[in-house]
CSV table of C-alpha atoms and ligand atoms in Angstrom, one decimal:
chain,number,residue,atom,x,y,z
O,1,UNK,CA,0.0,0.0,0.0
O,2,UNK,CA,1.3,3.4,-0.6
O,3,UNK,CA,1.3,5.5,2.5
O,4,UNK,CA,-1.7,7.9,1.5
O,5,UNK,CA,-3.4,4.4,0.8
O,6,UNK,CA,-2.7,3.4,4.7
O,7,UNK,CA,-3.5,6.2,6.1
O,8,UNK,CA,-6.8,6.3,4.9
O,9,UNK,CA,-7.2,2.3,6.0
O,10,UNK,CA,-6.0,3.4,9.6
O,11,UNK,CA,-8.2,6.7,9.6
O,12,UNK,CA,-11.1,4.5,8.7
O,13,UNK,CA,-10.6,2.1,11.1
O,14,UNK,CA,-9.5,4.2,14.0
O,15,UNK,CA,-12.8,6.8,13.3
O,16,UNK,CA,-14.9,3.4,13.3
O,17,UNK,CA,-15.9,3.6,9.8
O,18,UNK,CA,-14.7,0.7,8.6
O,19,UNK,CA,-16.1,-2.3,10.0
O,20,UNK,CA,-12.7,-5.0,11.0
O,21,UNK,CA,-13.8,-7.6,8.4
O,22,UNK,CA,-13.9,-5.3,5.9
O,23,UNK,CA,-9.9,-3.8,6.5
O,24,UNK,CA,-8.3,-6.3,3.6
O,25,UNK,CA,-10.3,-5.5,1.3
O,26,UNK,CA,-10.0,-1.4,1.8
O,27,UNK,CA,-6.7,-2.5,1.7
O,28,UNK,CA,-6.1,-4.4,-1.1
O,29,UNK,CA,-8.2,-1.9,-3.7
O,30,UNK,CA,-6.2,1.2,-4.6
O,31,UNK,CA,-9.1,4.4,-4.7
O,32,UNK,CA,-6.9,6.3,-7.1
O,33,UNK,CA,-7.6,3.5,-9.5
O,34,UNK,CA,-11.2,4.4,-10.0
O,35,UNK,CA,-10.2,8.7,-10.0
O,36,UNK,CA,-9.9,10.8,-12.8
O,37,UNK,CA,-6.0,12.4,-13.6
O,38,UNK,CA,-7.6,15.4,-12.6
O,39,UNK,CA,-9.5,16.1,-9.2
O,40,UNK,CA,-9.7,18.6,-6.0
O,41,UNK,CA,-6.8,19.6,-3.9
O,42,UNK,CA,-7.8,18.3,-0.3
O,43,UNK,CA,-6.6,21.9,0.7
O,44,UNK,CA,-7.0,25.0,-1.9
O,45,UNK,CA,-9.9,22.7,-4.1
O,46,UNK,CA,-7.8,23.6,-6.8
O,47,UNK,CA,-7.5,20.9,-9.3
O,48,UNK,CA,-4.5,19.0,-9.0
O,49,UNK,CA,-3.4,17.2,-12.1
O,50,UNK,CA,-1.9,13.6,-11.5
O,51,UNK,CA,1.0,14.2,-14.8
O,52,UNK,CA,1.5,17.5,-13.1
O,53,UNK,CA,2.0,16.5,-9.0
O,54,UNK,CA,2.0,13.2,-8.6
O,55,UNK,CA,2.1,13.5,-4.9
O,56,UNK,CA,-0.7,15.8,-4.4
O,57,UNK,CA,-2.8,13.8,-6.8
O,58,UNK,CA,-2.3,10.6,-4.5
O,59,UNK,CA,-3.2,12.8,-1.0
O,60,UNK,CA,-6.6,14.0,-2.6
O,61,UNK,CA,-7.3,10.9,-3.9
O,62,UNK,CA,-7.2,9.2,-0.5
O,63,UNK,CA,-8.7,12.1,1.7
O,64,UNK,CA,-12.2,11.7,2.7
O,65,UNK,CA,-13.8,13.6,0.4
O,66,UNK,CA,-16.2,12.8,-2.6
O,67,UNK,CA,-14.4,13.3,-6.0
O,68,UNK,CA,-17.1,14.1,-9.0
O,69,UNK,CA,-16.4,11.8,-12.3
O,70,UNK,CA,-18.6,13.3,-14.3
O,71,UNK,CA,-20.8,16.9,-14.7
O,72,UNK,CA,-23.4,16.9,-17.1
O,73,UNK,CA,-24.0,13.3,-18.1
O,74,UNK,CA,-20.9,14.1,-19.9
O,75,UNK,CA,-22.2,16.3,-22.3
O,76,UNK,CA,-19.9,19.5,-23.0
O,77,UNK,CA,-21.2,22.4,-22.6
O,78,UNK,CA,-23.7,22.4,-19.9
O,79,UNK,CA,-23.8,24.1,-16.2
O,80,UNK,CA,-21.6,21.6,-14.6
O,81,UNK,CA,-23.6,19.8,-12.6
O,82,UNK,CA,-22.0,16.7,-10.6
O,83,UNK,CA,-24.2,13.6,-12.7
O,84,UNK,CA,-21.5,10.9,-11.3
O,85,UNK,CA,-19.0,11.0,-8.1
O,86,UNK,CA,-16.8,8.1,-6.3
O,87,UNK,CA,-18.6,8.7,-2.4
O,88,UNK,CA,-16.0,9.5,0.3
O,89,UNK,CA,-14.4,6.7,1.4
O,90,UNK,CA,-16.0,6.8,4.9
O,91,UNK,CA,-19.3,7.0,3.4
O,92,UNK,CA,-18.9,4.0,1.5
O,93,UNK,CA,-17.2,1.9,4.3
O,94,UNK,CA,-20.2,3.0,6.6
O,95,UNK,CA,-22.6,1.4,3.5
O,96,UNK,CA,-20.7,-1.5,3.5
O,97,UNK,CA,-20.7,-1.9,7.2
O,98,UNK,CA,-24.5,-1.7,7.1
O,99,UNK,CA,-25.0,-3.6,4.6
O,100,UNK,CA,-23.6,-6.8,6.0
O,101,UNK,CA,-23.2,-8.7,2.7
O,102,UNK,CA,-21.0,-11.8,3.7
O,103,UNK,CA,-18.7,-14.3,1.5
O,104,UNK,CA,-21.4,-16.6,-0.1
O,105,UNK,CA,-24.2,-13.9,-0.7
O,106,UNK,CA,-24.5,-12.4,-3.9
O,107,UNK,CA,-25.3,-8.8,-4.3
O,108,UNK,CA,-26.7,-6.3,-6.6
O,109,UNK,CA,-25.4,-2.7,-7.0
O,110,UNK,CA,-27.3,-0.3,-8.5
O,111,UNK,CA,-25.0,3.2,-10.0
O,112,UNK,CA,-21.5,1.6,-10.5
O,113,UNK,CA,-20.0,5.2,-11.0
O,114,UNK,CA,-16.3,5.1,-10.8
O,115,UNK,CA,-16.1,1.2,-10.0
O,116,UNK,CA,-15.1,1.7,-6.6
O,117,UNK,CA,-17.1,0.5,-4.6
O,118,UNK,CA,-18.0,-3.0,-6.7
O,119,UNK,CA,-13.9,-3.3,-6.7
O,120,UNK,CA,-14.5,-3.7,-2.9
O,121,UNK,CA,-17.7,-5.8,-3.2
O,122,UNK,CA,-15.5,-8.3,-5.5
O,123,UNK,CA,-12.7,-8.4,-3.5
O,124,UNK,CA,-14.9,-9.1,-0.5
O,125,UNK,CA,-17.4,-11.3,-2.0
O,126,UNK,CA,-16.0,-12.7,-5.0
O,127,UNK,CA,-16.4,-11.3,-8.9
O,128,UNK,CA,-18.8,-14.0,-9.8
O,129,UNK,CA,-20.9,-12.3,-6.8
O,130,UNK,CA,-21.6,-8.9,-8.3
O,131,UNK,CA,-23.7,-7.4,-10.3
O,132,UNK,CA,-23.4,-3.5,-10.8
O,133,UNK,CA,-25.5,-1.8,-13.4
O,134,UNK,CA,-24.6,1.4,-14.6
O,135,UNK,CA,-27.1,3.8,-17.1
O,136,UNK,CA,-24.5,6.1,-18.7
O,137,UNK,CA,-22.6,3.5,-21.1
O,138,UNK,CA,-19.6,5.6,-21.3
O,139,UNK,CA,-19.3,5.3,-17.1
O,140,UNK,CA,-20.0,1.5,-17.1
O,141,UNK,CA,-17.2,0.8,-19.8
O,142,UNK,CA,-14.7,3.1,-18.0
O,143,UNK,CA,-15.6,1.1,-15.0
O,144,UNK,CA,-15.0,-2.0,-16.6
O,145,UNK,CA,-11.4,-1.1,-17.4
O,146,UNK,CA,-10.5,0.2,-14.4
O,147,UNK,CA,-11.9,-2.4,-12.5
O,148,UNK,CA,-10.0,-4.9,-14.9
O,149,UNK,CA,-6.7,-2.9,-13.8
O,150,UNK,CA,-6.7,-3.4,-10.4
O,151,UNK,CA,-7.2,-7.0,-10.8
O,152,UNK,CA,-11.8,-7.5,-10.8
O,153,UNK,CA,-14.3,-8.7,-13.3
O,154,UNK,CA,-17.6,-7.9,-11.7
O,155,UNK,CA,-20.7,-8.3,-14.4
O,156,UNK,CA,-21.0,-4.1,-14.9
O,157,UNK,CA,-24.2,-3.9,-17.0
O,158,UNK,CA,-24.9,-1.0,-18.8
O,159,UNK,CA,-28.7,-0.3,-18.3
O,160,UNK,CA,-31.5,1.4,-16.3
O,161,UNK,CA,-31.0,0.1,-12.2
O,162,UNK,CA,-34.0,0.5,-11.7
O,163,UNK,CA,-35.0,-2.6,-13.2
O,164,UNK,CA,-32.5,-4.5,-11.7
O,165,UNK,CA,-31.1,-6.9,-13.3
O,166,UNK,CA,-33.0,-10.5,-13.4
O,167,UNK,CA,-29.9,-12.3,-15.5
O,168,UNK,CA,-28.0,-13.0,-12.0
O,169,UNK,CA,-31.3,-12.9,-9.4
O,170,UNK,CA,-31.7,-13.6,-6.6
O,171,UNK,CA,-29.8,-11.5,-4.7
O,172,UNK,CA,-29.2,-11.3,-1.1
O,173,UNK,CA,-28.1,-8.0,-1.1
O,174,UNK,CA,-29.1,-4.6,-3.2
O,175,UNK,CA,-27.3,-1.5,-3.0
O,176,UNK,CA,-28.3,1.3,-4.6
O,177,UNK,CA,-25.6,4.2,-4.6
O,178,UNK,CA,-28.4,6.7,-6.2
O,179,UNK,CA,-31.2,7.8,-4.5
O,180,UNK,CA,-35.2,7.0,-5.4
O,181,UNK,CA,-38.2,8.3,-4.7
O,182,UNK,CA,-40.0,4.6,-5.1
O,183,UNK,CA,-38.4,1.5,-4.7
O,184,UNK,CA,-38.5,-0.3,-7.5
O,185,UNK,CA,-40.4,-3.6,-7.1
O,186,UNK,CA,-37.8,-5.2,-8.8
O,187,UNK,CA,-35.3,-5.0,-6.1
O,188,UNK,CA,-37.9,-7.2,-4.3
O,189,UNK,CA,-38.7,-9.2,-6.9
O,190,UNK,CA,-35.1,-10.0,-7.2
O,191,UNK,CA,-34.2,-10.3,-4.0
O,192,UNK,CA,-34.2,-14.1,-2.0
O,193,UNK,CA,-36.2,-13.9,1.1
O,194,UNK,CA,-34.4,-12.6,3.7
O,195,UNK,CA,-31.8,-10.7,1.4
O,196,UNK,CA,-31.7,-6.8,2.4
O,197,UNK,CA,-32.0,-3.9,0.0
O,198,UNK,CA,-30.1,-0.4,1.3
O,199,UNK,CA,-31.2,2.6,-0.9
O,200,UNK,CA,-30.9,6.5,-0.3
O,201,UNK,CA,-34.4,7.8,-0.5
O,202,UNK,CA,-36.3,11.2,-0.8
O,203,UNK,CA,-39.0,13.2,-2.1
O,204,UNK,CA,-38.9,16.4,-4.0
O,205,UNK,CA,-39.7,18.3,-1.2
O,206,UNK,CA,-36.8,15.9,0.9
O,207,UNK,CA,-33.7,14.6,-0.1
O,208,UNK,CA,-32.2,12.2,1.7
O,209,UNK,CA,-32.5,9.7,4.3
O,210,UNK,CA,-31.2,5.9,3.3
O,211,UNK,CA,-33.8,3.4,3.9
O,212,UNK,CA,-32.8,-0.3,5.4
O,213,UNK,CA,-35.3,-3.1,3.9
O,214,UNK,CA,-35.5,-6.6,4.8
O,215,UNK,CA,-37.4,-8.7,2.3
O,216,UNK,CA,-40.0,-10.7,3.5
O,217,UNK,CA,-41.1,-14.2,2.3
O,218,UNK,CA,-44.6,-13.3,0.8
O,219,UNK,CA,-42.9,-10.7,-1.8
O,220,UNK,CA,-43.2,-7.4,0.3
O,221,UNK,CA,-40.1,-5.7,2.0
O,222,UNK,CA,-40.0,-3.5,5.4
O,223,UNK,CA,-37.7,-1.6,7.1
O,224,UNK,CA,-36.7,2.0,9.0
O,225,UNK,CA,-35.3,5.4,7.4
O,226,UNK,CA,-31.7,5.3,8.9
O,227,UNK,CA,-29.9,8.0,8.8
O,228,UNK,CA,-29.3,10.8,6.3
O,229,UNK,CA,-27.1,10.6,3.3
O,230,UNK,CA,-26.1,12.7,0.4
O,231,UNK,CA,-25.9,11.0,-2.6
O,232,UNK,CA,-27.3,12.2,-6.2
O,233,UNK,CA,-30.4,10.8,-7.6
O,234,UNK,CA,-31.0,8.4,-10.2
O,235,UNK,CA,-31.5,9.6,-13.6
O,236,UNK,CA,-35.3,9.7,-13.9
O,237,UNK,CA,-35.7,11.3,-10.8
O,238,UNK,CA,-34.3,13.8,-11.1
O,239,UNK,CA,-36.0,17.6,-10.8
O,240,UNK,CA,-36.7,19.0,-14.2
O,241,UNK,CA,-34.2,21.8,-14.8
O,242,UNK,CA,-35.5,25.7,-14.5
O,243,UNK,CA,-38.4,24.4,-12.6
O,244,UNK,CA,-39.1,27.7,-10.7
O,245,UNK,CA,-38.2,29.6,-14.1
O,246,UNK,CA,-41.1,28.1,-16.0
O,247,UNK,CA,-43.6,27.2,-13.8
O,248,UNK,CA,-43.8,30.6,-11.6
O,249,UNK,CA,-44.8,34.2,-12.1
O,250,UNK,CA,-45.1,35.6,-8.8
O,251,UNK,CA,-46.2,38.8,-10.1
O,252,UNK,CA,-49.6,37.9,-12.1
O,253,UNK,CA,-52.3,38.5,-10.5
O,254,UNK,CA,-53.8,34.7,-10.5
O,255,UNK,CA,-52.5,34.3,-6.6
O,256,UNK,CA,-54.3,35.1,-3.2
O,257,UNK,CA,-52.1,36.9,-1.1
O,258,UNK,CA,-51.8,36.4,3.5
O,259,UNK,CA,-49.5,36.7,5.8
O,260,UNK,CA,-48.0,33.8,8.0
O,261,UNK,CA,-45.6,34.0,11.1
O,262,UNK,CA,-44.4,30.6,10.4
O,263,UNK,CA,-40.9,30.8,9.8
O,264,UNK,CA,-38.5,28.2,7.3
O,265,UNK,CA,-36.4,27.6,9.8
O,266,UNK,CA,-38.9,25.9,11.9
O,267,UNK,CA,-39.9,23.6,9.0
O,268,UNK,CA,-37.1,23.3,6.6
O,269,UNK,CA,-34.5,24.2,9.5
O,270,UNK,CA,-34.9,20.7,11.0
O,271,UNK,CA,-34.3,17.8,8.9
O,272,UNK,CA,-36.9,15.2,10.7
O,273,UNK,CA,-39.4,18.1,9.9
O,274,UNK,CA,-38.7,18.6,6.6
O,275,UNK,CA,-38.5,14.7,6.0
O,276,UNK,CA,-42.0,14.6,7.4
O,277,UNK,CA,-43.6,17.3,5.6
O,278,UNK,CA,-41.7,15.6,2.2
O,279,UNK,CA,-43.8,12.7,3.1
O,280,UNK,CA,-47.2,14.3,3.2
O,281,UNK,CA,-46.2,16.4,-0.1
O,282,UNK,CA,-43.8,13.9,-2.4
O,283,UNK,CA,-44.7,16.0,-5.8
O,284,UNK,CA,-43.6,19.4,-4.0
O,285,UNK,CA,-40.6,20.7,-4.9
O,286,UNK,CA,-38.6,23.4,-2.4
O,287,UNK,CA,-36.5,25.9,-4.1
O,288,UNK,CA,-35.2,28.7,-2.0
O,289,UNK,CA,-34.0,32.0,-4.0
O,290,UNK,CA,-32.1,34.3,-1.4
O,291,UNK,CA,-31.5,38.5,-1.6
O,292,UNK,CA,-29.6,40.6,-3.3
O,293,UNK,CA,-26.4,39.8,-2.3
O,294,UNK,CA,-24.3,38.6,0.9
O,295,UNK,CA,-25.8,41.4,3.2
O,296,UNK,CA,-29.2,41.1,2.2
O,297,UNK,CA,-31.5,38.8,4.8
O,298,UNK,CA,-34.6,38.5,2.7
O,299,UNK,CA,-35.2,35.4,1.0
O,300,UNK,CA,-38.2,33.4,-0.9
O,301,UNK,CA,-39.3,30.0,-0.1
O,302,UNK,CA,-41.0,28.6,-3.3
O,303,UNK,CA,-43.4,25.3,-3.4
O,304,UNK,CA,-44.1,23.9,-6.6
O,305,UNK,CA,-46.3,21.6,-7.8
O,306,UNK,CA,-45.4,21.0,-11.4
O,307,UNK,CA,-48.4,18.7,-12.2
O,308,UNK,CA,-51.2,21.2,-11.7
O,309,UNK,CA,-49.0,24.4,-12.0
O,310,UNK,CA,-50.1,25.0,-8.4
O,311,UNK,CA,-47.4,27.6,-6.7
O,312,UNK,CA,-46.7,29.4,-3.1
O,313,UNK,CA,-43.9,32.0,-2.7
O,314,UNK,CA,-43.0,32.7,1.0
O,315,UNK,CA,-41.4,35.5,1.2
O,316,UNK,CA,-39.0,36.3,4.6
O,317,UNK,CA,-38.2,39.5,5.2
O,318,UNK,CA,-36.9,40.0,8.4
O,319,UNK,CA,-38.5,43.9,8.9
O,320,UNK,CA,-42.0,41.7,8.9
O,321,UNK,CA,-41.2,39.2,11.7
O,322,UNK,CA,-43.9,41.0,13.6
O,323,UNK,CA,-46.7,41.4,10.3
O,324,UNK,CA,-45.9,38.0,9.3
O,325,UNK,CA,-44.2,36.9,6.2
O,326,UNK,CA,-46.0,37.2,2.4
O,327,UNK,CA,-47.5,34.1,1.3
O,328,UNK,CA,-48.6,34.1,-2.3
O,329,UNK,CA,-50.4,31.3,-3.5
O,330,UNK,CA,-51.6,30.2,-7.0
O,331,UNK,CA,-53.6,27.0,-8.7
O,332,UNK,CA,-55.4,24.2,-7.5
O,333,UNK,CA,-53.3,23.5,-4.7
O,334,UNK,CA,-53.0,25.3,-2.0
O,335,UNK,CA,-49.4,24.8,-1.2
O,336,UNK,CA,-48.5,26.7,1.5
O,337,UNK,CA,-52.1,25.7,3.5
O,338,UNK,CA,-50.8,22.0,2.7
O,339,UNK,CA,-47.5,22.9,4.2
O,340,UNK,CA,-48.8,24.2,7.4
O,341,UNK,CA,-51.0,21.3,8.2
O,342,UNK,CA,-48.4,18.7,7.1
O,343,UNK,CA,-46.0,20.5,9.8
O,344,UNK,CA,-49.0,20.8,12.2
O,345,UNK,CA,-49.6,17.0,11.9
O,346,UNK,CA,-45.9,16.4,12.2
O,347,UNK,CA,-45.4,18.7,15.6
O,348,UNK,CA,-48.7,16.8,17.0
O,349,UNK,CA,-46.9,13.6,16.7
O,350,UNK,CA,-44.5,14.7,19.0
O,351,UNK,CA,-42.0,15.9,16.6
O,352,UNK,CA,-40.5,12.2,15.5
O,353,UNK,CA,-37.4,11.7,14.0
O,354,UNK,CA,-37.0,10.3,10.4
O,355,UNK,CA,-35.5,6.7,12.2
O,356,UNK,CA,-39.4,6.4,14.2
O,357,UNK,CA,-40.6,5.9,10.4
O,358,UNK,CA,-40.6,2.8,8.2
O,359,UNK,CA,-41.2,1.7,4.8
O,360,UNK,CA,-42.9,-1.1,3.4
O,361,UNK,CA,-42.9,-2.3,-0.4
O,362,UNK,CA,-45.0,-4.5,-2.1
O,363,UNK,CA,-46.1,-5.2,-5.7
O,364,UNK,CA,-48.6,-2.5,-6.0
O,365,UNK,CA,-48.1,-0.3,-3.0
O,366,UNK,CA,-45.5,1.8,-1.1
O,367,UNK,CA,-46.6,2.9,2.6
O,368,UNK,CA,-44.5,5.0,5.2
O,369,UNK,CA,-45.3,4.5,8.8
O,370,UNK,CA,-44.4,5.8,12.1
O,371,UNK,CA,-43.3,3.2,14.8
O,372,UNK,CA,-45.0,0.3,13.2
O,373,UNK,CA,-46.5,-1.0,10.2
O,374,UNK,CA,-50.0,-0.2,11.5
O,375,UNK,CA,-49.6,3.1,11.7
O,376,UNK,CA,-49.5,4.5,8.5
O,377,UNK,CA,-48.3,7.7,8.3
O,378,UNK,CA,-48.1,8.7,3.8
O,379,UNK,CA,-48.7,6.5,0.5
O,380,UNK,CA,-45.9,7.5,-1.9
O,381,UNK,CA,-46.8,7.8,-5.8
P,1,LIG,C1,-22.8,8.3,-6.8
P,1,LIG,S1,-22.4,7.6,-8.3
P,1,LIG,C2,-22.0,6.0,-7.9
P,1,LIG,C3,-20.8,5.8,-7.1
P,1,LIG,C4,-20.2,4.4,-7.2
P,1,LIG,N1,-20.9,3.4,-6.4
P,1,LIG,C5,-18.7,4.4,-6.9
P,1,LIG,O1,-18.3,3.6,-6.0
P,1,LIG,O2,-18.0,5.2,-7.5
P,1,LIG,C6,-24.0,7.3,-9.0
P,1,LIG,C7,-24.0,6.7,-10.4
P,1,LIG,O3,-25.3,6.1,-10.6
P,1,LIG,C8,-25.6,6.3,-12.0
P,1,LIG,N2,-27.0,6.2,-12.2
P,1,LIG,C9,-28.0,7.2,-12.1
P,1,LIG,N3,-29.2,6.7,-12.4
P,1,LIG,C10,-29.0,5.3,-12.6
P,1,LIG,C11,-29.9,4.3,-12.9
P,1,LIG,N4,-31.2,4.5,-13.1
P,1,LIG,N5,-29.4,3.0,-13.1
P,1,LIG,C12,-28.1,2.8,-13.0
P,1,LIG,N6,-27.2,3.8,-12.7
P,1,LIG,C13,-27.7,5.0,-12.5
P,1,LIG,C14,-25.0,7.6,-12.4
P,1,LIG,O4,-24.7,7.6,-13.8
P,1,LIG,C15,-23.7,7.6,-11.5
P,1,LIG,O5,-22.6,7.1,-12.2
C-alpha cells in the first residue's frame, strides 16, 4: 500500500468507519484506480493534475472527500452539474458496514459510477458475486477497465438500475448508490427472502435519508429510514431543470395573497421536519431563491407543484417578523395551507425523527409509517 493508501485504512478504522472484516479489502483496492487524472486539492480545491503533481494527486485521492467523475451526463457544454461521483471513502465503508453482505451472498449494485465500490464488493465477495449496473454507457465501460486494472471482473451492465437486473437474481443483497423516490419492485422481486435492500431515499420536497429493507417471504419488503445521506439521484428522478423559471410568475395576478408568522427555519430548518412534511407532499418541490447579495436577509421559499401548475412564494423579510411573512399562492393547490397542516400533523406527533418511520414495499403499493407497520403515516406515488 502506498502511505496515502494506509492512512486512509488506519483513519477508517481508527474513526470506526470501517467495520474490522472489511480492513483487507479497503486495503487491497487502490481508490486512485477508479479517480480521474484530474481532481480537488484536499486543501486550496484547486484541481490538482496527477501528470502534473503526482504527490498531491495521491493525497486527494485518499482524503475523505467525494471526488465528482462526471458533470453533465458528460455532455460538453452544460452548467456543470456533478451527474456521477466516487462517495468518500468513509461513506462507502459506513454502507458496507451496514450492509452486511458476507462471503457466499450475492449482491446487486445499483449506479457503478467510478467502480469503486463494486472493486471492494469483489474483492470481498468474490467477482462471480456482483452485479453493478450502470445507465451512462460511457461510465460503465470506463468502470469496466478500471476495475480490470486493479485486478476485478464484476458483471458491470450497462442499463437502467432501476430494473435490476434478473440475469444473475436472486440476490441477497441490493445496493443502490443513487437515490429514489420509489423502490423499485424489482429489487424485491429480485431479492431471495431474507436478502436486504439499502437505498438513499427522498421526495422532491426531501432529499435524503437511506432506507434499510429486509425482504420478507410473501414478496413485500420493510424496514426503517436510517440515517441521512447525500448521494445524487438516479436519472429519472431527477428535478426537471428551470423548474421555478417556467412554472412561476409571482407577479400575475392569478395568486391570493396572506400573511404567516411561520418561519422556514422551523420547518425546513430541521431535517426530521422537513423529511415529514416531504412525506405528506412527495410531488412538491422546495427551491429557496435568497437576496440581493451577501448582506441582504430576505429570502423566498418557493413550493411547486409542477403537475397542476399549483405555486406558493413565502417570502421572509426580516423587517415583517412581527406582520408575518408574504405568502402568495396560486392554482389548485394550495401549497403553503398543505405545508402548514403537514407541519401541524408532524409537531402533534410529537415531533418524531425520520428513524421512528418505516417503509414497506409491495407489488402494487408503497406505505410510510411511524413506529410500526400499522400506523400509517403517507402512500408514496
Ligand atoms: C454516486 S455515483 C456511484 C458511485 C459508485 N458506487 C462508486 O463507487 O463510485 C451514482 C451513479 O449512478 C448512476 N445512475 C444514475 N441513475 C441510474 C440508474 N437508473 N441506473 C443505474 N445507474 C444510475 C450515475 O450515472 C452515476 O454514475
Amino acid at each position: 500500500m502506498i502511505p496515502p493508501h494506509a492512512r486512509m485504512v488506519e483513519r477508517l478504522l481508527r474513526e470506526g468507519d470501517l467495520a474490522p472484516e472489511w480492513r483487507d479489502g479497503f486495503a487491497a483496492v487502490p481508490r486512485h484506480l477508479f479517480l480521474p487524472e484530474e481532481i480537488a486539492d484536499v486543501d486550496t480545491g484547486a484541481p490538482v493534475d496527477r501528470r502534473r503533481d503526482e504527490q498531491r494527486w495521491l493525497e486527494a485521492a485518499y482524503a475523505d472527500v467525494p471526488v465528482v467523475t462526471q458533470v453533465d451526463d458528460g455532455a460538453r457544454y452544460g452548467p456543470g452539474a456533478p451527474t456521477s461521483s466516487a462517495p468518500a471513502p468513509s461513506s462507502v465503508a459506513a454502507l458496507l458496514r451496514r450492509l452486511g453482505a458476507e462471503p457466499g451472498m450475492r449482491v446487486l449494485e445499483v449506479g457503478t459510477g467510478s467502480g469503486y465500490t463494486a472493486g471492494l464488493l469483489a474483492r470481498h465477495l468474490g467477482d462471480d458475486a456482483v452485479t453493478s449496473v450502470e445507465i451512462d454507457f460511457e461510465l460503465a465501460e470506463e468502470a469496466r477497465v478500471r476495475l480490470m486494472s486493479a485486478g476485478f471482473t464484476p458483471l458491470v451492465v450497462s442499463g437502467d438500475g432501476m430494473r435490476g437486473w434478473a440475469g444473475r437474481a436472486p440476490y441477497d443483497r441490493v445496493v443502490s448508490a443513487v437515490a429514489v423516490r420509489r423502490v423499485p419492485y424489482d429489487w424485491v422481486a429480485q431479492s431471495r427472502p431474507g436478502g436486504r435492500i439499502l437505498t438513499p431515499w427522498g421526495t422532491a420536497f426531501h432529499h435524503g435519508v437511506l432506507v434499510d429493507l429486509v425482504v420478507g417471504p410473501h414478496g413485500t419488503a420493510h424496514g426503517r429510514f436510517a440515517g441521512y445521506t447525500d448521494r445524487t439521484w438516479a436519472r429519472a428522478e431527477r428535478a426537471p431543470r428551470h423548474l421555478l423559471e417556467t412554472h412561476v410568475w409571482p407577479d400575475d395576478d392569478e395568486h391570493t395573497t396572506t400573511r404567516s408568522w411561520l418561519h422556514p427555519g422551523e420547518v425546513v430548518g430541521d431535517s426530521d421536519g422537513a423529511f415529514a412534511v416531504g412525506l405528506q407532499m412527495p410531488d412538491v418541490h422546495r427551491i429557496v431563491r435568497f437576496g440581493s447579495g451577501p448582506e441582504d436577509p430576505r429570502f423566498t421559499v418557493y413550493l411547486l407543484d409542477p403537475s397542476t401548475w399549483s405555486w406558493a412564494s413565502w417570502h421572509i423579510d426580516p423587517e415583517h417578523r412581527d406582520t408575518g411573512y408574504e405568502v402568495r399562492q396560486h392554482g389548485p393547490r394550495r401549497l403553503f395551507d398543505e405545508l402548514e397542516s403537514a407541519h401541524l400533523l408532524w409537531t402533534e406527533a410529537g415531533r418524531p425523527a425520520h428513524t421512528r418511520f418505516g417503509l414497506t414495499v409491495s407489488a402494487d403499493h408503497q406505505l410510510v409509517w411511524l413506529d410500526d407497520e400499522a400506523t400509517i403515516f403517507a402512500a408514496t406515488r
